Coordinates of C-alpha atoms and ligand atoms in Angstrom, one line a residue:
M1 CA 79.2 115.3 90.5
R2 CA 79.7 111.7 91.5
A3 CA 76.1 110.9 90.6
R4 CA 76.6 112.4 87.2
N5 CA 79.8 110.3 86.8
R6 CA 77.8 107.2 87.8
S7 CA 75.0 107.9 85.4
G8 CA 77.5 108.6 82.6
L9 CA 79.2 105.3 83.4
L10 CA 75.8 103.5 83.4
R11 CA 74.9 105.1 80.1
T12 CA 78.3 104.0 78.6
A13 CA 77.7 100.5 79.9
T14 CA 74.1 100.3 78.5
T15 CA 75.3 101.6 75.1
F16 CA 78.1 99.0 75.1
W17 CA 75.6 96.3 76.1
R18 CA 73.1 97.4 73.4
R19 CA 75.8 97.7 70.7
S20 CA 78.0 94.7 71.4
I21 CA 76.7 91.3 70.3
Q22 CA 79.9 89.8 71.7
A23 CA 79.2 91.1 75.2
R24 CA 75.6 89.9 75.1
V25 CA 76.5 86.4 73.8
V26 CA 79.4 86.0 76.3
L27 CA 77.4 87.2 79.3
S28 CA 74.3 85.1 78.5
T29 CA 76.4 82.0 77.8
V30 CA 78.3 82.4 81.1
L31 CA 75.0 83.1 83.0
L32 CA 73.4 80.0 81.5
S33 CA 76.4 77.9 82.2
A34 CA 76.6 79.2 85.7
V35 CA 73.0 78.1 86.3
V36 CA 73.7 74.6 84.8
V37 CA 77.0 74.3 86.8
T38 CA 75.2 75.3 90.0
L39 CA 72.4 72.8 89.4
V40 CA 74.9 70.0 88.6
G41 CA 77.1 70.9 91.6
W42 CA 74.1 71.0 93.9
T43 CA 72.8 67.6 92.7
L44 CA 76.3 66.0 93.0
T45 CA 76.8 67.5 96.5
Q46 CA 73.4 66.2 97.5
Q47 CA 74.0 62.7 96.2
I48 CA 77.5 62.5 97.8
T49 CA 76.1 63.8 101.1
D50 CA 73.3 61.3 101.0
G51 CA 75.7 58.4 100.1
L52 CA 78.2 59.3 102.9
A53 CA 75.5 59.8 105.5
K54 CA 73.8 56.5 104.5
D55 CA 77.2 54.6 104.8
R56 CA 77.9 56.3 108.1
V57 CA 74.5 55.4 109.5
R58 CA 74.8 51.8 108.3
A59 CA 78.2 51.5 110.0
A60 CA 76.9 53.2 113.2
V61 CA 73.8 51.0 113.5
A62 CA 75.9 47.9 112.9
E63 CA 78.5 49.0 115.5
S64 CA 75.8 49.9 118.0
G65 CA 74.1 46.5 117.4
R66 CA 77.4 44.8 118.1
T67 CA 78.1 46.8 121.2
S68 CA 74.7 46.3 122.7
T69 CA 74.8 42.5 121.9
D70 CA 78.3 42.3 123.6
V71 CA 77.1 44.3 126.6
Q72 CA 73.9 42.4 126.8
S73 CA 75.6 39.0 126.6
S74 CA 78.2 40.0 129.2
L75 CA 75.4 41.0 131.4
S76 CA 73.5 37.8 130.8
A77 CA 76.6 35.8 131.6
A78 CA 77.0 37.5 135.0
T79 CA 76.1 35.5 138.1
S80 CA 72.7 35.8 139.6
D81 CA 74.1 37.8 142.6
F82 CA 75.0 40.4 140.1
D83 CA 75.0 43.7 141.9
A84 CA 73.7 46.4 139.6
N85 CA 75.1 49.2 141.7
A86 CA 78.6 47.8 141.6
Q87 CA 78.8 46.3 138.1
L88 CA 77.0 48.9 136.1
P89 CA 79.7 51.6 136.3
A90 CA 82.3 49.0 135.3
L91 CA 80.1 48.0 132.4
V92 CA 79.6 51.6 131.3
S93 CA 83.3 52.4 131.5
G94 CA 83.8 49.3 129.4
V95 CA 81.4 50.8 126.7
V96 CA 83.1 54.2 127.0
S97 CA 86.6 52.8 126.6
R98 CA 85.4 50.6 123.7
G99 CA 83.9 53.8 122.2
S100 CA 87.2 55.6 122.5
V101 CA 88.9 52.8 120.6
R102 CA 86.2 52.5 118.0
G103 CA 85.6 56.2 117.6
Y104 CA 82.3 56.9 119.3
D105 CA 81.0 58.5 122.4
A106 CA 78.5 56.9 124.7
V107 CA 75.8 57.8 127.1
V108 CA 73.9 55.4 129.3
V109 CA 70.6 56.5 130.9
G110 CA 68.6 54.5 133.4
P111 CA 67.1 52.6 134.9
L112 CA 64.1 53.6 132.8
E113 CA 61.5 52.1 135.1
G114 CA 61.0 51.5 138.8
P115 CA 61.2 53.7 141.9
S116 CA 64.8 54.7 141.3
R117 CA 64.1 55.7 137.7
G118 CA 66.7 58.0 136.4
T119 CA 68.3 58.7 139.7
T120 CA 70.5 55.6 140.2
L121 CA 74.2 56.0 140.0
G122 CA 74.8 59.7 140.3
G123 CA 71.9 61.1 138.5
G124 CA 71.3 58.0 136.3
E125 CA 73.5 59.0 133.5
F126 CA 76.9 57.8 132.5
F127 CA 78.7 59.1 129.5
T128 CA 82.1 59.8 127.9
P129 CA 83.8 62.5 129.9
G130 CA 83.6 65.9 128.3
L131 CA 80.5 65.0 126.2
Q132 CA 77.4 67.2 126.7
V133 CA 74.5 64.9 127.3
G134 CA 72.2 67.3 125.5
S135 CA 73.8 66.1 122.3
V136 CA 71.3 63.2 122.4
P137 CA 68.2 64.8 120.9
S138 CA 65.1 64.5 123.2
R139 CA 63.1 63.3 120.2
L140 CA 65.3 60.2 120.0
Q141 CA 65.3 59.8 123.8
S142 CA 61.6 59.7 123.8
V143 CA 61.5 57.1 121.0
V144 CA 64.1 54.8 122.8
E145 CA 63.1 55.3 126.4
E146 CA 59.3 55.6 126.1
V147 CA 58.3 53.8 122.9
G148 CA 61.1 51.2 123.2
G149 CA 62.5 51.8 119.7
S150 CA 65.8 50.0 120.1
G151 CA 68.3 50.6 117.2
S152 CA 66.7 54.0 116.4
W153 CA 69.0 56.7 115.1
T154 CA 69.1 60.3 114.2
F155 CA 71.5 63.0 113.1
T156 CA 72.7 65.4 115.7
R157 CA 75.4 67.9 116.5
I158 CA 77.8 66.3 119.1
R159 CA 78.8 69.0 121.6
Y160 CA 81.6 68.9 124.1
D161 CA 82.4 70.9 127.2
S162 CA 84.6 73.8 126.4
D163 CA 87.4 72.6 128.7
S164 CA 87.5 69.2 127.1
G165 CA 89.5 70.6 124.2
R166 CA 87.3 68.9 121.6
E167 CA 85.2 70.8 119.0
D168 CA 81.6 70.3 118.2
V169 CA 81.0 68.0 115.2
P170 CA 78.1 66.7 113.2
G171 CA 77.3 63.1 113.9
V172 CA 74.8 60.3 114.1
V173 CA 73.4 59.0 117.4
V174 CA 72.0 55.4 117.8
G175 CA 70.0 54.4 120.8
T176 CA 69.5 50.8 122.2
R177 CA 68.0 49.4 125.3
L178 CA 69.9 47.2 127.8
V179 CA 68.2 44.9 130.4
L180 CA 70.0 44.0 133.6
P181 CA 69.3 40.3 134.4
S182 CA 69.8 40.9 138.2
D183 CA 67.1 43.4 138.8
G184 CA 65.4 43.4 135.4
G185 CA 66.1 47.2 135.1
T186 CA 66.1 48.7 131.6
Y187 CA 68.8 51.1 130.6
A188 CA 69.2 53.2 127.4
L189 CA 72.6 53.2 125.7
Y190 CA 73.2 56.0 123.2
Q191 CA 76.2 55.9 121.0
L192 CA 77.3 59.0 119.2
F193 CA 79.3 58.5 116.1
P194 CA 81.1 61.7 114.8
M195 CA 80.9 62.3 111.0
T196 CA 84.2 64.3 110.9
A197 CA 85.7 62.2 108.1
E198 CA 82.5 62.5 106.1
Q199 CA 82.4 66.2 106.7
R200 CA 86.0 66.5 105.6
T201 CA 85.3 64.5 102.4
L202 CA 82.2 66.6 101.7
D203 CA 84.2 69.8 102.2
L204 CA 86.8 68.5 99.8
V205 CA 84.2 67.6 97.2
R206 CA 82.6 71.0 97.6
R207 CA 85.9 72.8 97.2
A208 CA 86.7 70.6 94.1
L209 CA 83.3 71.3 92.6
L210 CA 83.6 75.1 93.2
T211 CA 87.1 75.3 91.7
S212 CA 86.2 73.2 88.7
G213 CA 82.9 75.1 88.3
A214 CA 84.7 78.4 88.3
L215 CA 87.3 77.1 85.9
L216 CA 84.6 75.8 83.7
L217 CA 82.9 79.2 83.6
V218 CA 86.1 80.9 82.7
L219 CA 86.6 78.4 80.0
V220 CA 83.0 78.9 78.7
A221 CA 83.5 82.7 78.8
A222 CA 86.8 82.4 76.9
L223 CA 85.4 80.0 74.4
S224 CA 82.3 82.0 73.6
W225 CA 84.4 85.2 73.4
L226 CA 86.7 83.5 70.9
V227 CA 83.8 82.1 68.8
T228 CA 81.8 85.3 68.8
R229 CA 84.9 87.2 67.9
Q230 CA 85.4 85.1 64.9
V231 CA 81.9 85.9 63.7
V232 CA 81.6 89.5 65.0
T233 CA 84.9 90.7 63.6
P234 CA 84.0 90.3 59.9
V235 CA 80.5 91.7 60.7
R236 CA 82.2 94.8 62.2
L237 CA 84.4 95.1 59.2
A238 CA 81.4 94.8 56.9
R239 CA 79.7 97.5 58.9
R240 CA 82.6 99.8 58.6
V241 CA 82.9 99.2 54.9
A242 CA 79.1 99.7 54.5
E243 CA 79.4 103.0 56.4
R244 CA 82.2 104.1 54.1
L245 CA 80.2 103.1 51.0
A246 CA 77.2 105.1 52.4
S247 CA 79.4 108.1 52.8
G248 CA 80.2 108.0 49.1
R249 CA 83.5 106.0 49.0
L250 CA 82.1 103.6 46.4
E251 CA 85.4 101.9 45.8
E252 CA 85.5 100.4 49.4
R253 CA 85.5 96.6 49.5
M254 CA 85.7 93.9 52.2
Q255 CA 88.7 91.6 52.5
V256 CA 87.9 88.0 51.5
R257 CA 89.8 85.4 53.6
G258 CA 89.3 81.7 53.2
E259 CA 86.1 80.0 51.8
D260 CA 83.8 79.8 54.8
D261 CA 80.4 81.4 55.2
L262 CA 81.9 84.7 56.3
A263 CA 84.2 84.8 53.2
R264 CA 81.1 84.1 51.1
L265 CA 79.3 86.9 52.9
A266 CA 82.2 89.2 52.0
V267 CA 82.2 88.1 48.4
S268 CA 78.4 88.7 48.1
F269 CA 78.8 92.1 49.9
N270 CA 81.5 93.1 47.4
Q271 CA 79.4 92.0 44.5
M272 CA 76.6 94.1 45.8
A273 CA 78.9 97.0 46.3
T274 CA 80.2 96.7 42.7
S275 CA 76.8 96.4 41.3
L276 CA 75.6 99.4 43.3
Q277 CA 78.7 101.4 42.2
R278 CA 78.0 100.5 38.6
Q279 CA 74.4 101.6 38.9
I280 CA 75.3 104.8 40.7
R281 CA 77.9 105.7 38.1
K282 CA 75.4 104.9 35.3
L283 CA 72.8 107.1 37.0
E284 CA 75.4 109.9 37.6
D285 CA 76.5 109.7 34.0
M286 CA 72.9 109.8 32.8
S287 CA 72.0 112.7 35.0
A288 CA 75.2 114.5 34.0
A289 CA 74.3 113.9 30.4
Q290 CA 70.7 115.1 31.1
R291 CA 72.0 118.2 32.8
R292 CA 74.3 118.9 30.0
F293 CA 71.5 118.4 27.5
V294 CA 69.2 120.8 29.3
S295 CA 72.0 123.3 29.6
D296 CA 73.0 122.9 25.9
V297 CA 69.4 123.1 24.7
S298 CA 68.7 126.1 26.8
H299 CA 71.7 127.9 25.4
E300 CA 71.0 126.8 21.9
L301 CA 67.4 128.0 22.1
R302 CA 68.4 131.4 23.4
T303 CA 69.6 132.8 20.1
P304 CA 66.6 131.8 18.0
L305 CA 64.4 132.9 20.8
T306 CA 65.9 136.4 20.7
T307 CA 65.2 136.6 17.0
V308 CA 61.6 135.3 17.4
R309 CA 61.2 137.7 20.3
M310 CA 62.2 140.6 18.2
A311 CA 59.8 139.6 15.4
G312 CA 57.1 139.0 18.0
D313 CA 57.6 142.4 19.5
V314 CA 57.3 144.0 16.1
L315 CA 54.0 142.1 15.5
H316 CA 52.8 142.9 19.0
D317 CA 53.5 146.6 18.5
A318 CA 51.6 146.6 15.2
R319 CA 48.6 144.5 16.5
D320 CA 46.2 147.5 16.2
Q321 CA 46.7 147.5 12.5
F322 CA 45.7 143.9 12.1
D323 CA 42.3 142.4 11.9
P324 CA 41.0 141.3 15.3
V325 CA 41.9 137.6 14.9
T326 CA 45.5 138.3 13.8
G327 CA 45.8 141.0 16.5
R328 CA 44.7 138.4 19.1
A329 CA 47.2 135.9 17.7
A330 CA 50.0 138.5 18.0
E331 CA 49.0 139.0 21.7
L332 CA 48.9 135.2 22.3
L333 CA 52.3 134.9 20.7
Q334 CA 53.7 137.6 23.0
N335 CA 52.3 135.9 26.1
E336 CA 53.7 132.5 25.1
L337 CA 57.0 134.1 24.2
D338 CA 57.1 135.6 27.8
R339 CA 56.5 132.2 29.3
F340 CA 59.1 130.6 27.0
E341 CA 61.6 133.2 28.0
L342 CA 60.8 132.7 31.7
L343 CA 61.2 128.9 31.3
L344 CA 64.5 129.3 29.5
T345 CA 65.8 131.6 32.2
D346 CA 64.8 129.2 34.9
L347 CA 66.4 126.2 33.1
L348 CA 69.6 128.1 32.6
E349 CA 69.6 129.0 36.3
I350 CA 69.0 125.4 37.3
S351 CA 71.8 124.3 35.0
R352 CA 74.1 126.8 36.7
F353 CA 73.2 125.2 40.1
D354 CA 73.8 121.7 38.7
A355 CA 77.2 122.7 37.4
G356 CA 78.1 124.3 40.7
A357 CA 78.6 127.6 39.0
A358 CA 76.1 129.6 41.1
A359 CA 77.9 132.3 43.0
L360 CA 76.8 134.6 45.8
H361 CA 77.2 138.4 45.8
L362 CA 77.0 139.1 49.5
E363 CA 75.9 142.3 51.1
D364 CA 74.0 143.3 54.2
V365 CA 70.3 142.9 53.4
D366 CA 67.5 144.3 55.5
L367 CA 64.7 141.8 55.1
L368 CA 61.9 144.2 56.0
E369 CA 62.9 146.5 53.2
L370 CA 63.3 143.6 50.8
A371 CA 59.8 142.3 51.8
H372 CA 58.3 145.7 51.1
R373 CA 60.0 145.8 47.7
V374 CA 58.5 142.5 46.8
V375 CA 55.1 143.6 48.0
D376 CA 55.3 146.6 45.7
S377 CA 56.4 144.5 42.8
V378 CA 53.5 142.1 43.1
A379 CA 50.9 144.8 43.9
A380 CA 49.3 144.6 40.5
L381 CA 48.9 140.8 40.7
A382 CA 47.6 141.0 44.2
E383 CA 45.0 143.6 43.1
R384 CA 44.0 141.4 40.2
R385 CA 43.5 138.5 42.6
R386 CA 41.8 140.7 45.1
T387 CA 44.3 139.7 47.7
Q388 CA 46.0 141.9 50.3
V389 CA 49.6 141.3 51.2
V390 CA 50.5 142.3 54.8
V391 CA 54.1 142.5 56.2
R392 CA 54.6 142.0 59.9
R393 CA 57.8 142.1 61.9
V394 CA 58.2 140.5 65.3
G395 CA 61.0 142.2 67.3
G396 CA 63.9 144.4 65.9
P397 CA 65.4 144.8 62.5
C398 CA 66.4 141.7 60.6
V399 CA 69.6 142.2 58.7
V400 CA 71.5 139.2 57.2
E401 CA 74.5 138.9 55.0
A402 CA 73.1 137.6 51.7
D403 CA 72.8 137.9 48.0
A404 CA 69.9 140.4 47.7
R405 CA 69.0 139.4 44.2
R406 CA 68.6 135.7 45.1
V407 CA 66.8 136.4 48.4
E408 CA 64.4 138.7 46.6
R409 CA 63.8 136.1 44.0
I410 CA 62.9 133.5 46.7
V411 CA 60.5 135.9 48.5
R412 CA 58.9 137.0 45.3
N413 CA 58.3 133.4 44.3
L414 CA 56.8 132.6 47.7
V415 CA 54.6 135.6 47.7
T416 CA 53.4 135.1 44.0
N417 CA 52.6 131.5 44.8
A418 CA 50.8 132.5 48.0
I419 CA 48.7 135.1 46.0
D420 CA 48.0 132.4 43.4
Y421 CA 46.8 129.8 45.8
A422 CA 45.3 132.2 48.5
D423 CA 41.8 132.1 46.9
S424 CA 41.5 135.9 47.5
S425 CA 42.2 135.6 51.2
D426 CA 45.0 137.7 52.8
V427 CA 48.7 136.8 52.5
V428 CA 50.9 137.6 55.5
I429 CA 54.7 138.0 55.4
L430 CA 56.1 137.4 58.9
L431 CA 59.6 138.5 59.9
A432 CA 61.6 137.6 63.0
C433 CA 65.2 137.2 63.9
N434 CA 67.3 135.5 66.7
A435 CA 71.0 135.3 67.5
E436 CA 71.6 132.8 64.7
G437 CA 69.9 134.6 61.9
S438 CA 66.5 135.7 60.5
A439 CA 63.3 134.0 59.4
L440 CA 60.7 135.1 56.8
A441 CA 57.5 133.2 56.5
V442 CA 54.8 133.6 53.9
R443 CA 51.4 132.5 55.2
D444 CA 48.3 132.2 53.1
Y445 CA 44.8 130.9 53.9
G446 CA 44.1 129.3 50.5
V447 CA 43.9 125.7 49.2
G448 CA 46.8 124.5 51.4
L449 CA 48.9 121.4 50.8
R450 CA 48.1 117.7 51.1
P451 CA 50.1 115.5 53.4
G452 CA 53.5 114.8 51.7
D453 CA 53.2 117.8 49.4
E454 CA 55.4 119.9 51.7
V455 CA 58.4 117.9 50.4
R456 CA 57.2 117.4 46.8
V457 CA 56.6 121.1 46.2
F458 CA 60.4 121.5 46.0
N459 CA 60.7 118.9 43.2
R460 CA 61.4 120.2 39.7
F461 CA 58.3 120.6 37.5
W462 CA 56.1 119.3 40.3
R463 CA 52.6 120.8 40.5
A464 CA 49.8 119.7 42.8
D465 CA 47.3 120.4 40.1
P466 CA 48.8 120.8 36.6
A467 CA 45.5 121.8 35.2
R468 CA 45.1 124.7 37.5
V469 CA 44.8 128.0 35.7
R470 CA 47.7 130.2 36.7
T471 CA 47.7 133.9 36.5
S472 CA 51.3 134.6 37.1
G473 CA 52.5 131.9 34.7
G474 CA 55.0 129.8 36.8
T475 CA 57.2 127.2 35.2
G476 CA 57.1 124.6 38.0
L477 CA 60.7 125.3 38.7
G478 CA 60.2 128.3 41.0
L479 CA 60.4 126.5 44.4
S480 CA 63.3 124.2 43.3
I481 CA 65.3 127.3 42.3
S482 CA 64.3 129.0 45.6
L483 CA 65.5 125.9 47.6
E484 CA 68.9 126.0 45.8
D485 CA 69.2 129.7 46.5
A486 CA 68.4 129.2 50.2
R487 CA 70.9 126.3 50.4
L488 CA 73.6 128.4 48.7
H489 CA 73.3 130.7 51.7
G490 CA 73.5 127.8 54.2
G491 CA 69.8 128.5 54.9
W492 CA 66.6 126.5 55.0
L493 CA 63.4 126.7 53.0
Q494 CA 60.6 124.6 54.4
A495 CA 56.8 124.3 53.8
W496 CA 53.8 123.5 55.9
G497 CA 50.3 123.2 54.6
A498 CA 46.9 121.5 55.3
P499 CA 44.1 121.1 52.9
G500 CA 41.7 124.1 53.2
R501 CA 43.7 125.7 55.9
G502 CA 46.3 127.4 53.8
S503 CA 50.1 127.0 53.8
Q504 CA 53.2 128.6 55.1
F505 CA 56.6 128.7 53.5
R506 CA 59.4 129.6 55.9
L507 CA 62.8 130.9 54.8
T508 CA 65.5 130.8 57.4
L509 CA 68.9 132.5 56.7
P510 CA 72.0 132.5 58.9
R511 CA 73.3 135.9 60.2
R512 CA 76.4 135.3 58.0
A513 CA 76.1 133.3 54.8
G514 CA 77.3 129.7 55.3
E515 CA 77.1 129.8 59.2
R516 CA 75.4 126.7 60.7
L517 CA 71.8 127.0 61.7
T518 CA 70.2 125.0 64.5
R519 CA 66.9 126.7 64.9
S520 CA 64.6 129.2 63.2
A521 CA 63.2 132.4 64.7
L522 CA 59.7 131.5 63.5
P523 CA 57.8 128.2 63.9
L524 CA 57.2 126.2 60.7
V525 CA 53.7 125.4 61.7
P526 CA 51.9 128.7 62.1
R527 CA 50.3 129.4 65.5
D528 CA 46.9 129.8 63.8
A529 CA 47.3 126.4 62.0
D530 CA 44.3 125.0 63.9
S531 CA 41.9 127.9 63.5
Q532 CA 39.5 127.6 60.6
K533 CA 40.1 129.0 57.2
A534 CA 39.4 132.6 56.3
G535 CA 41.1 135.8 57.0
V536 CA 44.1 137.0 58.9
P537 CA 44.2 135.9 62.5
Ligands
LIG601 P1 54.8 127.0 40.0 O1 54.4 128.0 41.0 O2 55.4 127.5 38.7 O3 53.8 125.9 39.7 P2 56.6 126.3 42.0 O4 57.8 125.5 42.1 O5 56.7 127.7 42.5 O6 56.1 126.2 40.6 O7 55.5 125.5 42.9 C1 55.3 124.1 42.7 C2 53.9 123.7 43.1 O8 53.8 123.9 44.6 C3 52.8 124.6 42.6 O9 52.4 124.1 41.4 C4 51.7 124.3 43.7 O10 51.0 123.1 43.4 C5 52.5 124.1 44.9 N1 52.4 125.4 45.7 C6 53.4 126.3 45.8 N2 53.1 127.3 46.6 C7 51.8 127.0 47.1 C8 50.9 127.6 48.0 N3 51.2 128.8 48.6 N4 49.8 127.0 48.3 C9 49.5 125.8 47.7 N5 50.3 125.1 46.9 C10 51.5 125.7 46.6

């Protein structure tokens, strides 16, 4: 449950991230600024640390030089009977007390040579009380005591005994050598200068940098949010207006404020919308006029056609009494009159759809029964074309609430087309139903459809091959009328076809007219779509 919540949250966050330019701009600006601020802060800290350390080292070396010179000169000034054992502790305590005044700790090690090396005077080491002698790094000790590098220095951590009450601090230690004139013994003096003040300054600088960096980032975030808001808000408004325009509210316009680029964008957008609206209105008017024209012409032609038809019927009935040429002409006249009548009926039907005047007469329709009725009505055509029409039902009875006349017209049109284009192979009518409704597919194994034709076949007057000789005499309006009929029921009419592999037209009708369909009981692409042409699977 919690995992689902988390994934939902993640999805919302990703969608927000993908959709919001503002979020992306703000976050990337803040991230980039954070990198720059960190780099600048790091460089500044580094330079300040270096500067402070250098100053401290310079002062420490100078102080150590002064101390060792003073100590050395006071040693040199001592009398020749200078007793090292008695005077050295006094000297060391002098250095230590000078250190407590000047702010450093001291360690004296020695003598560095001779038989009493490192053992004289209580272990040979004197140092500020409480200081841990290990604070003097052994590396420096070896440089000063063995190589003789007087005035050498290094950084260290100055440690104190826990009972001394002092805390460990970073510091710099400078080592010098002292020579006792009495016995010529050499001693090492280490002075440890704490860098507490420098550390404090550095902490202060770091805190200041951190605070100002954080404040700067907040400022950058606020600024970029404000700036992007100014740009994004009009874009969002434009998007909303565009969506409303797309949904058909053609009078929607953007508000124009000021004269900046965004205002000019709004002006151009509005101009585009106005021009589109004008074009659409013009097209709508044109198509309405066209539809009216078709409807008027069809109605107007109906009366003279009835008269011509009556005259034609008379001539046709009397054709045996004419000479063969006139008789043939009477027959041709009859055929063409049939086609003309069919065309007028289709045109009137289309006009009714266009005018929104088509109405459904609903009843429960058994599709199996209807399919058999259609098969019977096209039996003569099928025989002429040496085609066999087979009906197959998958599952139980398929009953839908529909307008029987319209559904029968759709199925008859599909089956006649299939026979026409089947090239004498079999035509199969498949039936199946599911919880949502029923599907009826008409499959043939004839010429098939070229890619893209599965959409074009439903266009008015569209024919794949206008020159093709038709036996059933279609008008090119059959499938567009069928599509309108299917839509009137809230159903689907779709086509599949491949050159040389036949085609399949699938009609899907909801259980109750007008109910929403989400899937069909039969696949649009037939299962035998891949098998080679010829015959029923
Ligand atoms: P008509 O059949 O009068 O030409 P339709 O609207 O019924 O008009 O069909 C339009 C076009 O769709 C046909 O001319 C034909 O090119 C194509 N068509 C329809 N059914 C099939 C089919 N079963 N196989 C191949 N092409 C078809």
